[in-house]
Amino acid sequence: MASDAHLNELGEFLKARRSELSPRTVGLPESGGPRRVPGLRREEVARLASISTDYYTRLEQGRIQASTPVLGALAQALHLDDDQRDYLFGLAGKGSARPRRRARQKVQPQLRRLLDDLSTTPAIVLGRRMDVIAWNSLAAILVTDFGKVPEKQRNYVRILFTDPAMRTLYADWETVARTCVAQLRMEAAKYPDDPRLTALVGELSVQDPDFRQWWAAHQVATLSVGTKVLHHPVAGELSLDWDTLTATTDPDQQLVVWTAEPGTPSHDGLRILASWAAEHGPAPDTAPDAAG
């Protein structure tokens, strides 16, 4: 059963999604008159999902649980993508419940060995709430020296918003930051009562107006694949593909790797960085495993 926190978030999520749609995009006739709210009205969403307006209103207000068929109808009515659909069902308590107290998170030995072997590929391991719990030397050279960041602040989203160097490192910092906020939203759905995640969101909301605005938009995404362009002070411009691998022994640990097409300037740039890291770079992660 979904908690009150989940139900409230579910209501806010539905409200945010319907605000992004217009009658035309969902096949409803335009009334022609001025609309008091952006996007679809509650009664329009209810009509599309074949439920009563009162029932849908109570869902948005976090007052009732939603059945699986209703969730499916709402996902279709609001044109949710796969990530958004998973997020909606998770908020409604259709996934497995997680305990509030969790065991200390330790980097899986297989992932740590793999990090050590990736001498020409930057890689990090992200844990719960996108904490950076392990990395190799090349990742420290490419992104930042994670070992110099205090353990309690060693969170990828936090670093992205609080380290000024990140805004010049990423050619399209805004897109990278928006994506990370959407990924953090997925973490919040899994752990709505996590005090460290709540504190992180509160801190960044106070410090950064962009984070505050993007968090309020309730966009969601999962870590998957993509391409990022970086302006590195040593290697110059790098166009790198990133991919994620999830540990089967702990789904809350994901290995993120950056690679480049062989024969490209970016691939050569990574080779240059690897040589530079071998001589001058910081050591790979040797800190204690992250807690919580």
Short mmCIF file of C-alpha atoms in Angstrom, two decimals:
data_model
loop_
_atom_site.label_atom_id
_atom_site.label_comp_id
_atom_site.label_asym_id
_atom_site.label_seq_id
_atom_site.Cartn_x
_atom_site.Cartn_y
_atom_site.Cartn_z
CA MET A 1 0.00 0.00 0.00
CA ALA A 2 1.29 3.44 -0.87
CA SER A 3 2.28 5.77 1.97
CA ASP A 4 0.84 9.25 2.43
CA ALA A 5 4.09 10.65 1.02
CA HIS A 6 3.70 8.49 -2.08
CA LEU A 7 0.06 9.49 -2.55
CA ASN A 8 0.85 13.19 -2.26
CA GLU A 9 3.70 12.83 -4.74
CA LEU A 10 1.44 10.85 -7.07
CA GLY A 11 -1.07 13.71 -7.03
CA GLU A 12 1.63 16.29 -7.77
CA PHE A 13 2.98 14.10 -10.55
CA LEU A 14 -0.44 13.79 -12.20
CA LYS A 15 -0.96 17.54 -11.91
CA ALA A 16 2.42 18.27 -13.49
CA ARG A 17 1.83 15.89 -16.36
CA ARG A 18 -1.63 17.19 -17.28
CA SER A 19 -0.30 20.76 -17.24
CA GLU A 20 2.00 19.81 -20.13
CA LEU A 21 -0.76 18.61 -22.45
CA SER A 22 -3.26 20.49 -24.57
CA PRO A 23 -6.69 19.27 -25.73
CA ARG A 24 -5.34 19.08 -29.27
CA THR A 25 -2.46 16.74 -28.33
CA VAL A 26 -4.87 14.22 -26.77
CA GLY A 27 -7.58 14.48 -29.42
CA LEU A 28 -10.07 16.67 -27.56
CA PRO A 29 -11.81 19.62 -29.26
CA GLU A 30 -10.57 23.11 -28.43
CA SER A 31 -13.20 25.20 -26.67
CA GLY A 32 -11.78 28.44 -28.07
CA GLY A 33 -12.22 30.31 -24.79
CA PRO A 34 -9.51 31.25 -22.29
CA ARG A 35 -8.32 28.48 -19.96
CA ARG A 36 -7.84 29.19 -16.26
CA VAL A 37 -5.11 26.57 -15.89
CA PRO A 38 -2.33 25.45 -18.25
CA GLY A 39 -2.76 22.12 -19.96
CA LEU A 40 -5.72 19.82 -19.49
CA ARG A 41 -8.51 20.32 -16.96
CA ARG A 42 -9.22 17.64 -14.36
CA GLU A 43 -12.50 16.77 -16.01
CA GLU A 44 -10.74 16.29 -19.35
CA VAL A 45 -8.25 13.83 -17.86
CA ALA A 46 -11.08 12.00 -16.12
CA ARG A 47 -13.02 11.75 -19.38
CA LEU A 48 -9.98 10.35 -21.22
CA ALA A 49 -9.37 7.77 -18.47
CA SER A 50 -13.09 6.84 -18.22
CA ILE A 51 -13.33 7.73 -14.53
CA SER A 52 -15.37 10.32 -12.69
CA THR A 53 -14.03 13.84 -12.18
CA ASP A 54 -14.55 13.45 -8.41
CA TYR A 55 -12.47 10.25 -8.36
CA TYR A 56 -9.66 11.88 -10.34
CA THR A 57 -9.76 14.98 -8.12
CA ARG A 58 -9.33 12.86 -5.01
CA LEU A 59 -6.36 11.12 -6.67
CA GLU A 60 -4.66 14.47 -7.31
CA GLN A 61 -5.35 15.47 -3.72
CA GLY A 62 -3.66 12.30 -2.43
CA ARG A 63 -6.83 11.15 -0.68
CA ILE A 64 -7.37 7.72 -2.25
CA GLN A 65 -5.48 4.72 -3.61
CA ALA A 66 -5.63 4.02 -7.34
CA SER A 67 -6.29 0.58 -8.78
CA THR A 68 -4.01 -0.94 -11.39
CA PRO A 69 -6.57 -0.53 -14.23
CA VAL A 70 -7.07 3.14 -13.35
CA LEU A 71 -3.31 3.71 -13.31
CA GLY A 72 -3.03 2.13 -16.73
CA ALA A 73 -5.82 4.32 -18.06
CA LEU A 74 -4.22 7.46 -16.63
CA ALA A 75 -0.83 6.53 -18.07
CA GLN A 76 -2.43 6.22 -21.49
CA ALA A 77 -4.52 9.38 -21.12
CA LEU A 78 -1.52 11.47 -20.07
CA HIS A 79 0.74 9.98 -22.77
CA LEU A 80 3.32 8.82 -20.21
CA ASP A 81 6.53 7.26 -21.45
CA ASP A 82 7.93 4.04 -19.96
CA ASP A 83 9.91 5.77 -17.20
CA GLN A 84 6.97 7.94 -16.22
CA ARG A 85 4.64 4.92 -16.21
CA ASP A 86 7.01 2.97 -13.93
CA TYR A 87 7.25 5.99 -11.65
CA LEU A 88 3.44 6.32 -11.47
CA PHE A 89 2.96 2.66 -10.56
CA GLY A 90 5.75 2.84 -8.00
CA LEU A 91 4.15 5.81 -6.28
CA ALA A 92 0.85 3.94 -6.14
CA GLY A 93 2.49 1.17 -4.14
CA LYS A 94 2.48 -1.43 -6.88
CA GLY A 95 6.18 -2.15 -6.37
CA SER A 96 7.83 -3.84 -3.41
CA ALA A 97 8.02 -1.84 -0.20
CA ARG A 98 11.45 -0.78 0.99
CA PRO A 99 12.41 -0.62 4.65
CA ARG A 100 13.21 2.83 6.03
CA ARG A 101 16.43 1.57 7.59
CA ARG A 102 18.79 0.07 5.05
CA ALA A 103 22.00 -1.86 5.48
CA ARG A 104 25.30 -0.11 4.87
CA GLN A 105 25.87 0.01 1.13
CA LYS A 106 29.13 -1.56 0.04
CA VAL A 107 30.58 -1.52 -3.44
CA GLN A 108 30.29 -4.97 -4.97
CA PRO A 109 33.74 -6.62 -5.20
CA GLN A 110 33.17 -7.49 -8.86
CA LEU A 111 32.49 -3.84 -9.69
CA ARG A 112 35.56 -2.68 -7.78
CA ARG A 113 37.78 -5.14 -9.68
CA LEU A 114 36.23 -4.03 -12.95
CA LEU A 115 36.94 -0.39 -12.12
CA ASP A 116 40.59 -1.22 -11.49
CA ASP A 117 40.86 -3.01 -14.85
CA LEU A 118 39.37 -0.14 -16.86
CA SER A 119 42.63 1.73 -17.35
CA THR A 120 41.52 3.61 -20.49
CA THR A 121 37.81 3.96 -19.68
CA PRO A 122 36.48 6.43 -17.10
CA ALA A 123 33.98 4.75 -14.80
CA ILE A 124 32.16 5.34 -11.52
CA VAL A 125 29.70 3.38 -9.40
CA LEU A 126 26.56 5.21 -8.33
CA GLY A 127 24.65 3.99 -5.33
CA ARG A 128 21.39 5.05 -3.73
CA ARG A 129 20.31 8.66 -4.29
CA MET A 130 23.10 8.85 -6.95
CA ASP A 131 25.89 8.86 -4.38
CA VAL A 132 29.32 8.24 -5.91
CA ILE A 133 30.54 5.19 -4.02
CA ALA A 134 33.50 4.17 -6.20
CA TRP A 135 35.52 5.44 -9.17
CA ASN A 136 38.72 4.83 -11.09
CA SER A 137 41.63 7.20 -11.73
CA LEU A 138 40.48 8.18 -15.20
CA ALA A 139 37.02 9.19 -13.93
CA ALA A 140 38.67 11.39 -11.33
CA ILE A 141 40.71 13.06 -14.07
CA LEU A 142 37.76 13.36 -16.45
CA VAL A 143 35.10 14.70 -14.06
CA THR A 144 36.53 15.69 -10.68
CA ASP A 145 38.74 14.28 -7.95
CA PHE A 146 36.00 12.54 -6.01
CA GLY A 147 38.46 11.64 -3.26
CA LYS A 148 38.72 15.32 -2.29
CA VAL A 149 34.95 15.61 -1.86
CA PRO A 150 33.81 14.82 1.72
CA GLU A 151 32.06 11.45 1.77
CA LYS A 152 28.71 12.85 2.92
CA GLN A 153 28.78 15.32 0.01
CA ARG A 154 29.99 12.83 -2.59
CA ASN A 155 26.77 12.84 -4.59
CA TYR A 156 26.76 13.26 -8.36
CA VAL A 157 23.78 15.62 -8.47
CA ARG A 158 25.16 17.73 -5.65
CA ILE A 159 28.57 18.01 -7.32
CA LEU A 160 26.91 18.92 -10.61
CA PHE A 161 25.05 21.86 -9.05
CA THR A 162 27.59 23.09 -6.48
CA ASP A 163 30.96 22.75 -8.26
CA PRO A 164 31.36 25.70 -10.68
CA ALA A 165 33.80 23.67 -12.79
CA MET A 166 30.94 21.35 -13.82
CA ARG A 167 29.21 24.19 -15.68
CA THR A 168 32.21 24.66 -17.92
CA LEU A 169 33.13 20.97 -18.16
CA TYR A 170 29.80 19.99 -19.75
CA ALA A 171 29.10 21.73 -23.06
CA ASP A 172 25.36 21.45 -22.40
CA TRP A 173 25.31 21.65 -18.63
CA GLU A 174 21.59 22.45 -18.46
CA THR A 175 20.53 19.28 -20.26
CA VAL A 176 22.88 17.17 -18.13
CA ALA A 177 21.58 18.81 -14.95
CA ARG A 178 17.93 18.46 -15.92
CA THR A 179 18.45 14.76 -16.68
CA CYS A 180 20.13 14.20 -13.32
CA VAL A 181 17.25 15.89 -11.50
CA ALA A 182 14.79 13.63 -13.34
CA GLN A 183 16.88 10.59 -12.36
CA LEU A 184 16.95 11.75 -8.74
CA ARG A 185 13.13 11.91 -8.89
CA MET A 186 13.11 8.18 -9.61
CA GLU A 187 15.26 7.64 -6.52
CA ALA A 188 12.80 9.69 -4.47
CA ALA A 189 9.98 7.42 -5.62
CA LYS A 190 11.84 4.38 -4.34
CA TYR A 191 12.84 6.03 -1.05
CA PRO A 192 10.34 8.81 -0.23
CA ASP A 193 11.26 8.76 3.48
CA ASP A 194 15.04 8.71 3.04
CA PRO A 195 16.29 11.53 5.30
CA ARG A 196 19.55 11.98 3.37
CA LEU A 197 17.72 12.30 0.07
CA THR A 198 15.24 14.73 1.62
CA ALA A 199 18.13 16.80 3.01
CA LEU A 200 19.87 16.81 -0.39
CA VAL A 201 16.75 18.03 -2.18
CA GLY A 202 16.17 20.69 0.46
CA GLU A 203 19.75 21.92 0.32
CA LEU A 204 19.85 22.17 -3.47
CA SER A 205 16.38 23.74 -3.65
CA VAL A 206 17.54 26.54 -1.35
CA GLN A 207 20.90 27.04 -3.04
CA ASP A 208 19.97 26.78 -6.71
CA PRO A 209 16.85 28.24 -8.39
CA ASP A 210 17.30 25.99 -11.43
CA PHE A 211 17.24 22.87 -9.28
CA ARG A 212 14.19 24.17 -7.43
CA GLN A 213 12.33 24.82 -10.70
CA TRP A 214 13.28 21.51 -12.34
CA TRP A 215 12.47 19.49 -9.22
CA ALA A 216 9.02 21.08 -9.08
CA ALA A 217 8.41 20.04 -12.71
CA HIS A 218 8.26 16.36 -11.60
CA GLN A 219 10.07 15.03 -14.69
CA VAL A 220 11.42 11.48 -14.29
CA ALA A 221 14.05 9.38 -16.05
CA THR A 222 16.20 6.34 -15.44
CA LEU A 223 19.93 5.93 -15.92
CA SER A 224 20.42 4.32 -19.32
CA VAL A 225 22.58 5.53 -22.22
CA GLY A 226 23.45 8.81 -23.89
CA THR A 227 26.16 11.07 -25.28
CA LYS A 228 27.81 14.02 -23.57
CA VAL A 229 30.21 16.63 -24.92
CA LEU A 230 32.85 17.78 -22.44
CA HIS A 231 35.35 20.64 -22.60
CA HIS A 232 38.27 19.14 -20.70
CA PRO A 233 41.21 21.35 -19.65
CA VAL A 234 43.77 18.68 -20.60
CA ALA A 235 42.16 16.66 -23.42
CA GLY A 236 40.11 19.42 -25.04
CA GLU A 237 36.67 18.68 -26.48
CA LEU A 238 35.48 15.11 -25.92
CA SER A 239 32.29 13.58 -27.29
CA LEU A 240 31.69 10.55 -25.09
CA ASP A 241 29.00 7.89 -25.01
CA TRP A 242 27.91 6.84 -21.55
CA ASP A 243 26.24 3.61 -20.54
CA THR A 244 25.12 2.01 -17.29
CA LEU A 245 25.35 -1.55 -16.01
CA THR A 246 23.30 -2.60 -12.98
CA ALA A 247 24.78 -4.99 -10.43
CA THR A 248 22.60 -8.09 -10.20
CA THR A 249 23.62 -8.58 -6.57
CA ASP A 250 22.55 -5.04 -5.65
CA PRO A 251 20.24 -3.25 -8.13
CA ASP A 252 20.94 0.01 -6.27
CA GLN A 253 24.50 -0.01 -7.62
CA GLN A 254 25.12 1.04 -11.21
CA LEU A 255 28.40 1.16 -13.07
CA VAL A 256 28.56 4.21 -15.35
CA VAL A 257 31.20 4.17 -18.10
CA TRP A 258 32.25 6.77 -20.68
CA THR A 259 33.63 5.55 -24.02
CA ALA A 260 34.44 6.97 -27.45
CA GLU A 261 34.33 5.53 -30.95
CA PRO A 262 37.79 4.11 -31.86
CA GLY A 263 39.71 6.26 -34.31
CA THR A 264 37.97 9.49 -33.29
CA PRO A 265 39.66 12.51 -31.68
CA SER A 266 37.68 11.79 -28.52
CA HIS A 267 39.07 8.25 -28.35
CA ASP A 268 42.58 9.65 -28.74
CA GLY A 269 41.77 12.20 -26.04
CA LEU A 270 40.87 9.45 -23.58
CA ARG A 271 44.18 7.72 -24.35
CA ILE A 272 46.01 10.97 -23.65
CA LEU A 273 44.10 11.36 -20.37
CA ALA A 274 44.90 7.77 -19.39
CA SER A 275 48.64 8.40 -19.90
CA TRP A 276 48.41 11.66 -18.01
CA ALA A 277 46.49 10.00 -15.16
CA ALA A 278 49.07 7.22 -14.88
CA GLU A 279 51.78 9.81 -14.23
CA HIS A 280 50.01 12.67 -12.47
CA GLY A 281 46.44 11.69 -11.71
CA PRO A 282 44.69 11.04 -8.41
CA ALA A 283 44.41 7.54 -7.06
CA PRO A 284 41.26 5.53 -7.65
CA ASP A 285 38.75 5.14 -4.85
CA THR A 286 40.41 3.89 -1.72
CA ALA A 287 37.93 5.47 0.70
CA PRO A 288 35.65 3.42 2.99
CA ASP A 289 32.44 2.17 1.44
CA ALA A 290 29.56 4.64 1.47
CA ALA A 291 27.00 4.30 4.23
CA GLY A 292 23.24 4.22 4.06
#
